Tab-separated table of C-alpha atoms in Angstrom:
chain	number	residue	atom	x	y	z
A	1	MET	CA	0.000	0.000	0.000
A	2	TYR	CA	0.982	3.622	-0.345
A	3	PRO	CA	0.353	5.726	2.779
A	4	GLY	CA	1.692	8.731	0.867
A	5	ILE	CA	1.875	9.733	-2.799
A	6	SER	CA	5.670	9.754	-2.393
A	7	ASP	CA	5.496	5.998	-1.662
A	8	LEU	CA	3.609	5.478	-4.919
A	9	PHE	CA	6.234	7.508	-6.793
A	10	ASN	CA	9.015	5.439	-5.207
A	11	ASP	CA	7.386	2.264	-6.495
A	12	LEU	CA	6.471	3.531	-9.971
A	13	PHE	CA	9.445	5.741	-10.821
A	14	GLY	CA	12.245	4.487	-8.577
A	15	THR	CA	12.494	7.690	-6.549
A	16	HIS	CA	13.825	7.663	-2.991
A	17	PHE	CA	11.535	9.813	-0.901
A	18	THR	CA	11.895	8.939	2.786
A	19	SER	CA	8.660	10.552	4.032
A	20	SER	CA	5.119	9.464	3.180
A	21	PHE	CA	3.722	12.759	1.940
A	22	PRO	CA	1.230	13.984	0.905
A	23	PRO	CA	-1.162	11.386	2.357
A	24	SER	CA	-2.659	9.330	-0.459
A	25	PHE	CA	-6.148	9.213	1.056
A	26	GLY	CA	-6.276	12.960	1.663
A	27	THR	CA	-4.890	13.678	-1.797
A	28	LEU	CA	-7.518	11.546	-3.502
A	29	VAL	CA	-10.270	13.116	-1.396
A	30	ALA	CA	-9.048	16.577	-2.443
A	31	LEU	CA	-8.994	15.404	-6.068
A	32	SER	CA	-12.548	14.116	-5.620
A	33	PHE	CA	-13.757	17.555	-4.569
A	34	LEU	CA	-12.019	19.151	-7.554
A	35	LEU	CA	-13.536	16.655	-9.999
A	36	ALA	CA	-16.999	17.119	-8.510
A	37	ALA	CA	-16.599	20.900	-8.763
A	38	TRP	CA	-15.395	20.656	-12.374
A	39	THR	CA	-18.297	18.487	-13.531
A	40	MET	CA	-20.792	20.605	-11.565
A	41	GLY	CA	-19.496	23.753	-13.273
A	42	ILE	CA	-19.913	22.180	-16.710
A	43	GLU	CA	-23.450	21.071	-15.929
A	44	LEU	CA	-24.520	24.377	-14.375
A	45	LYS	CA	-23.305	26.289	-17.448
A	46	ARG	CA	-25.156	23.884	-19.757
A	47	ARG	CA	-28.357	24.277	-17.776
A	48	GLU	CA	-27.993	28.055	-17.770
A	49	LYS	CA	-27.516	28.017	-21.547
A	50	ASN	CA	-30.659	25.899	-21.971
A	51	GLY	CA	-32.698	28.241	-19.767
A	52	LEU	CA	-33.100	25.738	-16.924
A	53	LEU	CA	-31.263	27.964	-14.473
A	54	LYS	CA	-31.627	31.722	-14.148
A	55	PRO	CA	-29.166	34.245	-12.684
A	56	GLY	CA	-29.880	35.779	-9.320
A	57	GLN	CA	-28.949	39.025	-7.655
A	58	ARG	CA	-26.807	39.638	-4.633
A	59	THR	CA	-26.851	42.942	-2.782
A	60	PHE	CA	-23.890	44.157	-0.775
A	61	THR	CA	-22.772	47.384	0.823
A	62	GLU	CA	-19.699	48.975	-0.714
A	63	GLY	CA	-17.372	51.134	1.362
A	64	LYS	CA	-18.265	49.829	4.837
A	65	PRO	CA	-15.649	49.546	7.587
A	66	ALA	CA	-14.633	46.084	8.709
A	67	SER	CA	-17.306	44.438	10.823
A	68	ILE	CA	-16.669	42.505	14.039
A	69	GLN	CA	-17.716	39.314	12.253
A	70	GLU	CA	-15.224	39.855	9.397
A	71	LEU	CA	-12.403	40.594	11.835
A	72	PHE	CA	-13.294	37.523	13.916
A	73	TRP	CA	-13.217	35.104	10.964
A	74	SER	CA	-9.999	36.635	9.627
A	75	GLY	CA	-8.416	36.236	13.048
A	76	LEU	CA	-9.614	32.658	13.398
A	77	TYR	CA	-8.292	31.773	9.939
A	78	GLY	CA	-4.909	33.321	10.763
A	79	PHE	CA	-4.749	31.564	14.120
A	80	LEU	CA	-5.377	28.127	12.557
A	81	ILE	CA	-2.706	28.681	9.898
A	82	GLY	CA	-0.081	29.870	12.379
A	83	PHE	CA	-1.076	27.265	14.952
A	84	LYS	CA	-0.509	24.394	12.524
A	85	LEU	CA	2.181	25.616	10.086
A	86	VAL	CA	4.748	26.569	12.722
A	87	TYR	CA	4.047	23.326	14.581
A	88	ILE	CA	4.620	21.379	11.353
A	89	PHE	CA	7.882	23.269	10.704
A	90	LEU	CA	9.220	22.632	14.217
A	91	ASN	CA	8.090	18.986	14.275
A	92	SER	CA	8.517	18.050	10.620
A	93	ASP	CA	9.926	14.562	11.228
A	94	ASN	CA	6.993	13.445	13.399
A	95	PHE	CA	4.459	15.243	11.210
A	96	PHE	CA	5.507	13.625	7.942
A	97	ASP	CA	5.402	10.192	9.573
A	98	ASN	CA	1.643	10.675	10.020
A	99	PRO	CA	0.482	13.979	8.444
A	100	GLN	CA	-3.239	13.212	8.666
A	101	LYS	CA	-3.035	12.656	12.419
A	102	GLY	CA	-0.946	15.813	12.842
A	103	LEU	CA	-3.402	18.000	10.947
A	104	LEU	CA	-6.468	16.761	12.818
A	105	SER	CA	-4.920	16.709	16.279
A	106	LEU	CA	-5.098	19.483	18.881
A	107	LYS	CA	-1.321	19.943	18.759
A	108	GLY	CA	-0.001	23.257	17.488
A	109	ASN	CA	1.997	26.394	18.294
A	110	ILE	CA	-0.190	28.819	20.258
A	111	PRO	CA	2.137	31.889	20.148
A	112	ALA	CA	2.440	31.564	16.360
A	113	GLY	CA	-1.324	31.229	16.100
A	114	ILE	CA	-1.910	34.389	18.122
A	115	LEU	CA	0.715	36.311	16.120
A	116	LEU	CA	-0.773	35.323	12.754
A	117	ALA	CA	-4.316	35.955	14.008
A	118	GLY	CA	-3.322	39.529	14.847
A	119	LEU	CA	-1.674	39.958	11.454
A	120	PHE	CA	-4.762	38.703	9.591
A	121	VAL	CA	-7.063	40.971	11.624
A	122	TRP	CA	-4.841	43.972	10.841
A	123	LEU	CA	-4.710	43.104	7.117
A	124	LYS	CA	-8.497	42.763	6.939
A	125	TYR	CA	-8.958	46.071	8.792
A	126	ARG	CA	-6.450	47.809	6.481
A	127	GLU	CA	-8.085	46.368	3.345
A	128	LYS	CA	-11.556	47.592	4.374
A	129	GLU	CA	-10.243	51.020	5.381
A	130	LYS	CA	-8.531	51.366	2.010
A	131	HIS	CA	-11.881	51.017	0.223
A	132	ARG	CA	-13.956	52.806	2.835
A	133	LEU	CA	-16.304	55.513	1.554
A	134	PRO	CA	-17.584	58.567	3.440
A	135	GLN	CA	-21.089	57.325	2.629
A	136	PRO	CA	-21.346	53.539	2.069
A	137	ARG	CA	-23.676	52.610	-0.798
A	138	GLU	CA	-25.732	49.575	-1.720
A	139	LYS	CA	-24.719	47.702	-4.884
A	140	THR	CA	-26.340	44.801	-6.689
A	141	GLU	CA	-24.461	42.244	-8.753
A	142	ILE	CA	-25.751	39.524	-11.067
A	143	ILE	CA	-24.779	36.020	-9.937
A	144	TYR	CA	-25.050	32.977	-12.211
A	145	PRO	CA	-25.131	29.582	-10.458
A	146	HIS	CA	-21.858	28.460	-12.083
A	147	MET	CA	-20.135	31.440	-10.424
A	148	LEU	CA	-20.846	29.843	-7.030
A	149	VAL	CA	-18.982	26.579	-7.724
A	150	SER	CA	-16.027	27.415	-5.461
A	151	GLU	CA	-18.411	28.360	-2.643
A	152	PHE	CA	-20.441	25.181	-3.165
A	153	THR	CA	-17.185	23.206	-3.003
A	154	MET	CA	-16.144	24.855	0.253
A	155	ALA	CA	-19.561	24.127	1.784
A	156	ALA	CA	-19.286	20.502	0.652
A	157	ALA	CA	-15.742	20.192	2.052
A	158	ILE	CA	-16.626	21.539	5.494
A	159	GLY	CA	-19.912	19.645	5.706
A	160	GLY	CA	-18.319	16.509	4.268
A	161	LEU	CA	-15.483	16.415	6.794
A	162	LEU	CA	-17.855	16.936	9.726
A	163	GLY	CA	-20.330	14.379	8.363
A	164	ALA	CA	-17.631	11.768	7.740
A	165	LYS	CA	-16.464	12.120	11.327
A	166	MET	CA	-19.970	12.175	12.819
A	167	PHE	CA	-21.147	9.049	11.006
A	168	HIS	CA	-17.946	7.204	11.934
A	169	MET	CA	-18.534	8.032	15.595
A	170	PHE	CA	-22.142	6.827	15.350
A	171	GLU	CA	-20.954	3.620	13.699
A	172	TYR	CA	-18.452	2.951	16.510
A	173	TRP	CA	-20.494	4.479	19.319
A	174	ASN	CA	-18.908	2.547	22.191
A	175	ASP	CA	-15.420	3.685	21.152
A	176	PHE	CA	-16.674	7.270	20.885
A	177	VAL	CA	-18.243	7.199	24.354
A	178	ALA	CA	-14.989	5.826	25.788
A	179	ASP	CA	-12.835	8.587	24.244
A	180	PRO	CA	-14.923	11.261	22.443
A	181	ILE	CA	-12.204	13.909	22.080
A	182	GLY	CA	-9.510	11.444	21.060
A	183	MET	CA	-11.766	9.837	18.468
A	184	PHE	CA	-12.947	13.147	17.003
A	185	PHE	CA	-9.416	14.477	16.569
A	186	SER	CA	-7.839	11.201	15.483
A	187	GLY	CA	-6.233	11.091	12.068
A	188	SER	CA	-8.333	8.122	10.990
A	189	GLY	CA	-11.992	7.214	10.955
A	190	LEU	CA	-13.984	8.823	8.165
A	191	THR	CA	-17.240	7.412	6.801
A	192	MET	CA	-17.826	8.091	3.105
A	193	TYR	CA	-21.626	8.149	3.334
A	194	GLY	CA	-21.499	10.548	6.272
A	195	GLY	CA	-19.379	12.959	4.249
A	196	LEU	CA	-21.629	12.573	1.225
A	197	ILE	CA	-24.903	13.174	3.107
A	198	VAL	CA	-23.836	16.115	5.271
A	199	GLY	CA	-21.832	17.645	2.414
A	200	ALA	CA	-24.908	17.456	0.178
A	201	ILE	CA	-27.064	19.103	2.850
A	202	ALA	CA	-24.529	21.936	3.128
A	203	VAL	CA	-24.540	22.466	-0.651
A	204	LEU	CA	-28.358	22.492	-0.801
A	205	TRP	CA	-28.488	24.976	2.066
A	206	TYR	CA	-26.089	27.303	0.286
A	207	GLY	CA	-27.987	26.857	-2.981
A	208	LYS	CA	-31.275	27.795	-1.310
A	209	LYS	CA	-29.585	30.817	0.215
A	210	ASN	CA	-28.664	31.948	-3.313
A	211	ASN	CA	-32.016	31.017	-4.928
A	212	VAL	CA	-30.673	28.067	-6.945
A	213	PRO	CA	-33.531	25.535	-7.509
A	214	PRO	CA	-32.669	22.466	-5.389
A	215	LEU	CA	-33.726	19.862	-7.969
A	216	GLN	CA	-31.642	21.475	-10.704
A	217	LEU	CA	-28.713	21.677	-8.319
A	218	CYS	CA	-29.105	18.008	-7.348
A	219	ASP	CA	-29.301	16.923	-10.994
A	220	ALA	CA	-26.252	18.997	-11.937
A	221	ASN	CA	-24.273	17.393	-9.105
A	222	ALA	CA	-25.332	13.774	-9.664
A	223	PRO	CA	-22.611	12.647	-12.130
A	224	GLY	CA	-19.861	14.448	-10.226
A	225	LEU	CA	-20.944	12.933	-6.919
A	226	MET	CA	-20.612	9.463	-8.411
A	227	LEU	CA	-17.177	10.282	-9.817
A	228	ALA	CA	-16.027	11.805	-6.514
A	229	TYR	CA	-17.182	8.722	-4.615
A	230	GLY	CA	-15.208	6.512	-6.985
A	231	THR	CA	-11.977	8.499	-6.724
A	232	GLY	CA	-12.419	8.796	-2.953
A	233	ARG	CA	-12.627	5.022	-2.675
A	234	LEU	CA	-9.456	4.791	-4.765
A	235	GLY	CA	-7.800	6.753	-1.961
A	236	CYS	CA	-9.044	4.136	0.526
A	237	GLN	CA	-7.491	1.427	-1.638
A	238	LEU	CA	-4.131	3.185	-2.027
A	239	ALA	CA	-3.815	3.972	1.674
A	240	GLY	CA	-5.268	0.744	3.041
A	241	ASP	CA	-7.360	2.605	5.606
A	242	GLY	CA	-9.382	-0.362	6.877
A	243	ASP	CA	-12.342	-0.115	4.497
A	244	TRP	CA	-11.606	-3.506	2.998
A	245	GLY	CA	-13.690	-6.638	2.668
A	246	ILE	CA	-14.083	-9.850	4.624
A	247	VAL	CA	-11.530	-12.655	4.496
A	248	ASN	CA	-11.629	-14.333	1.076
A	249	HIS	CA	-10.879	-18.057	1.137
A	250	LEU	CA	-12.590	-18.671	-2.191
A	251	PRO	CA	-10.475	-19.708	-5.170
A	252	LYS	CA	-10.302	-17.146	-7.933
A	253	PRO	CA	-12.754	-18.051	-10.733
A	254	SER	CA	-11.122	-19.262	-13.925
A	255	TYR	CA	-12.774	-16.508	-15.973
A	256	LEU	CA	-10.762	-13.981	-13.913
A	257	ASN	CA	-7.398	-15.637	-14.547
A	258	PHE	CA	-6.341	-12.748	-16.778
A	259	LEU	CA	-6.405	-10.463	-13.720
A	260	PRO	CA	-3.689	-10.366	-11.018
A	261	ASP	CA	-4.422	-12.371	-7.869
A	262	TRP	CA	-4.481	-9.276	-5.617
A	263	ILE	CA	-7.660	-8.048	-7.305
A	264	TRP	CA	-9.412	-11.132	-5.952
A	265	SER	CA	-7.717	-11.424	-2.554
A	266	TYR	CA	-5.323	-8.914	-1.011
A	267	ARG	CA	-3.445	-8.595	2.282
A	268	TYR	CA	-2.905	-4.819	2.172
A	269	PRO	CA	0.828	-4.692	2.981
A	270	ASN	CA	2.071	-1.389	4.474
A	271	ASN	CA	-1.497	-0.287	5.233
A	272	VAL	CA	-1.788	3.128	6.812
A	273	ILE	CA	-3.532	1.916	9.999
A	274	ASN	CA	-0.862	-0.725	10.772
A	275	ASP	CA	-3.399	-3.546	10.957
A	276	GLY	CA	-2.417	-7.214	10.817
A	277	ILE	CA	0.964	-8.868	11.379
A	278	PRO	CA	4.500	-7.476	10.985
A	279	ILE	CA	6.116	-7.723	7.544
A	280	GLU	CA	9.428	-9.552	7.823
A	281	GLY	CA	12.401	-7.347	7.016
A	282	CYS	CA	10.337	-4.170	6.751
A	283	THR	CA	11.548	-1.039	8.525
A	284	GLY	CA	9.649	2.187	9.009
A	285	GLN	CA	6.245	3.197	10.279
A	286	HIS	CA	3.913	1.148	8.046
A	287	CYS	CA	5.221	-2.405	8.261
A	288	TYR	CA	2.087	-4.502	8.725
A	289	GLN	CA	-0.115	-6.605	6.475
A	290	LEU	CA	-3.264	-8.618	7.041
A	291	ALA	CA	-2.798	-12.210	8.176
A	292	GLU	CA	-5.176	-13.414	5.442
A	293	GLY	CA	-6.286	-12.097	2.083
A	294	VAL	CA	-9.536	-10.101	1.931
A	295	PHE	CA	-11.775	-8.778	-0.821
A	296	PRO	CA	-10.331	-5.390	-1.947
A	297	THR	CA	-13.764	-3.767	-1.797
A	298	PRO	CA	-12.547	-0.133	-2.137
A	299	LEU	CA	-11.136	-1.052	-5.540
A	300	TYR	CA	-14.413	-2.692	-6.565
A	301	GLU	CA	-16.365	0.394	-5.530
A	302	SER	CA	-13.919	2.706	-7.277
A	303	ILE	CA	-14.172	0.876	-10.606
A	304	THR	CA	-17.961	0.526	-10.372
A	305	CYS	CA	-18.623	4.163	-9.466
A	306	ILE	CA	-16.313	5.567	-12.123
A	307	LEU	CA	-18.132	3.451	-14.728
A	308	LEU	CA	-21.474	4.639	-13.330
A	309	PHE	CA	-20.228	8.220	-13.657
A	310	PHE	CA	-19.746	7.735	-17.385
A	311	LEU	CA	-23.235	6.215	-17.608
A	312	LEU	CA	-24.808	9.195	-15.798
A	313	TRP	CA	-22.738	11.638	-17.851
A	314	SER	CA	-24.053	10.075	-21.053
A	315	MET	CA	-27.653	10.294	-19.736
A	316	ARG	CA	-27.625	13.895	-18.589
A	317	LYS	CA	-28.569	15.562	-21.910
A	318	LYS	CA	-31.382	13.083	-22.520
A	319	ILE	CA	-33.193	13.846	-19.243
A	320	SER	CA	-35.179	17.061	-18.972
A	321	THR	CA	-37.468	16.359	-16.003
A	322	PRO	CA	-36.028	17.869	-12.791
A	323	GLY	CA	-35.216	15.271	-10.138
A	324	ILE	CA	-34.920	12.280	-12.481
A	325	MET	CA	-31.138	12.438	-12.897
A	326	PHE	CA	-30.578	12.611	-9.152
A	327	SER	CA	-33.039	9.751	-8.603
A	328	TRP	CA	-30.996	7.578	-10.956
A	329	TYR	CA	-27.865	8.534	-8.997
A	330	LEU	CA	-29.496	7.526	-5.696
A	331	LEU	CA	-30.644	4.213	-7.152
A	332	PHE	CA	-27.285	3.317	-8.735
A	333	ASN	CA	-25.299	4.341	-5.673
A	334	GLY	CA	-27.611	2.489	-3.309
A	335	ILE	CA	-27.481	-0.756	-5.301
A	336	GLU	CA	-23.689	-0.559	-5.638
A	337	ARG	CA	-23.156	0.012	-1.939
A	338	PHE	CA	-25.684	-2.593	-0.795
A	339	LEU	CA	-23.995	-5.275	-2.907
A	340	VAL	CA	-20.479	-4.442	-1.748
A	341	GLU	CA	-21.618	-4.422	1.901
A	342	LEU	CA	-22.254	-8.176	1.557
A	343	ILE	CA	-18.483	-8.773	1.367
A	344	ARG	CA	-17.232	-5.747	3.319
A	345	ILE	CA	-16.027	-5.711	6.927
A	346	ASN	CA	-18.050	-3.316	9.032
A	347	ALA	CA	-19.525	-2.662	12.442
A	348	LYS	CA	-22.963	-4.261	12.778
A	349	TYR	CA	-26.146	-3.084	14.432
A	350	HIS	CA	-28.405	-5.670	16.094
A	351	VAL	CA	-32.108	-4.835	15.993
A	352	ALA	CA	-34.972	-7.350	16.443
A	353	GLY	CA	-32.623	-10.242	15.734
A	354	ILE	CA	-31.414	-8.702	12.461
A	355	ASP	CA	-27.749	-7.829	11.901
A	356	PHE	CA	-27.008	-5.020	9.476
A	357	SER	CA	-24.376	-2.379	8.892
A	358	GLN	CA	-24.807	1.369	8.703
A	359	GLY	CA	-23.917	1.186	5.010
A	360	GLN	CA	-26.639	-1.389	4.321
A	361	LEU	CA	-29.270	0.720	6.055
A	362	ILE	CA	-28.298	3.888	4.186
A	363	SER	CA	-28.029	2.090	0.848
A	364	LEU	CA	-31.534	0.634	1.255
A	365	LEU	CA	-32.862	4.115	1.998
A	366	LEU	CA	-31.097	5.411	-1.129
A	367	ILE	CA	-32.633	2.653	-3.265
A	368	VAL	CA	-36.121	3.396	-1.932
A	369	ALA	CA	-35.602	7.142	-2.422
A	370	GLY	CA	-34.270	6.609	-5.942
A	371	ILE	CA	-37.164	4.403	-7.068
A	372	SER	CA	-39.716	6.695	-5.403
A	373	GLY	CA	-38.132	9.720	-7.078
A	374	LEU	CA	-38.273	8.142	-10.534
A	375	PHE	CA	-42.004	7.478	-10.187
A	376	TYR	CA	-42.838	10.747	-8.426
A	377	PHE	CA	-41.006	13.161	-10.728
A	378	ARG	CA	-42.200	11.399	-13.895
A	379	LYS	CA	-45.780	11.485	-12.673
A	380	LYS	CA	-45.427	15.125	-11.682
A	381	SER	CA	-44.039	16.073	-15.109
A	382	THR	CA	-46.927	14.238	-16.808
A	383	GLU	CA	-49.499	16.091	-14.725
A	384	TYR	CA	-48.044	19.466	-15.731
A	385	ALA	CA	-47.467	18.541	-19.371
C-alpha cells in the first residue's frame, strides 16, 4: 500500500523519498472535490444556456468599515494557519510520519497562532479602510449559479469532513463514548456516506440561500458525486485505511485468470492503519499486512462508481425532467453500496434479531428514495405537461 503519494512515486518511478507525503487518502479526497466541482461547473453552465437555471442578484454594501464578524473570521483563519504551520515546521519529522493525524490533532503552536491571528485581523482592517467611503452605498451584482462553484465546493468540504467524522462516531459508538475527544481528533476514521450526506445538505443549504432551484442543483451534481465517490474510494485502496472486505478463502474463478491475484484477494501490505501482522524485514512506520487475504472492496467500488459516472454523464442531456437524474444517482449508488456491503467488513447493528451495517441501512434508503423519485417526478411532469 501507499500511505503517501511519495510511496507510490518510489514504487512507480524508482524515486527515494523517505517521508510518506502527501497522504494518499487525503490527496484523492481533495482530487474528488475538484472533480466534482469541475463536472458541476460544466453542468450548471449547460443548464444556464438551456434556460433551466436563471441568474440571481446579490446585494452588498460597498465602502463599509470592517465588521466585528469579518475581523473575527480573519483572526480565526490566521490563528489556525499559524497554529498548525509553525508546529509542522518545528516537528517536521513526526508530522511527515503521520500527516493526517498531525493536521487533525489538537497539537499546534499557540504563540504563532496568536501572532498570525493579529496579522490577519490587521490586514483585513487595512483592506476595508482602504476602500472605505464617506457614505457607504448599496450595490447589486448579477450572480449565475456556475459562479458559485467554489463556494459550493467549500460548503461541501466543510460539511463533508464533519459528516464523515460524525457518522464514523455513530458507527463505533462505544469507542466514541470511551474517548470522544480522542476519536474526534484522530487522524483516521472517516465514513464516506457521512461525508456525502452532510456535504450534500450543506450544498443544498447554500444553494437555497442563493435562490438556486434544489432539484436542478441536485441533478447537476449527480454525475460528479458518483465520480467523486469513486476516486475517494481509490484513496481508501491506495492507503489501506481499513475499508476492505471480509476474508476471502474462495479460489479465484477461472474466468478472472487474466487479472492479477491481488484483485481477488489482497493482504494490504504497508497499510496506513498498521493492521495485521509485521512484515518480515520491513523497517519504518507502516510495516504490517493482514494475516489473510480479503476482498479489496474499495477497488471494486472505485471501478464501479467511475463506470457509473460515465453512464450518468451520457444520460444527462437526454433527461429534462427535474429530479430524475438525481433519482438515478441515488438508485445506482444504493445498489452498488448494498452489494459491496455483503463482502465488506463493518460494524454491525443488532435490531430485532437482524444484523445489518450502517452502510446497508443507508443504501436501502437510497434505493427506496431513488425508485420513489423516478415514479414521483415522472408522474409530476406528466401532470403538468
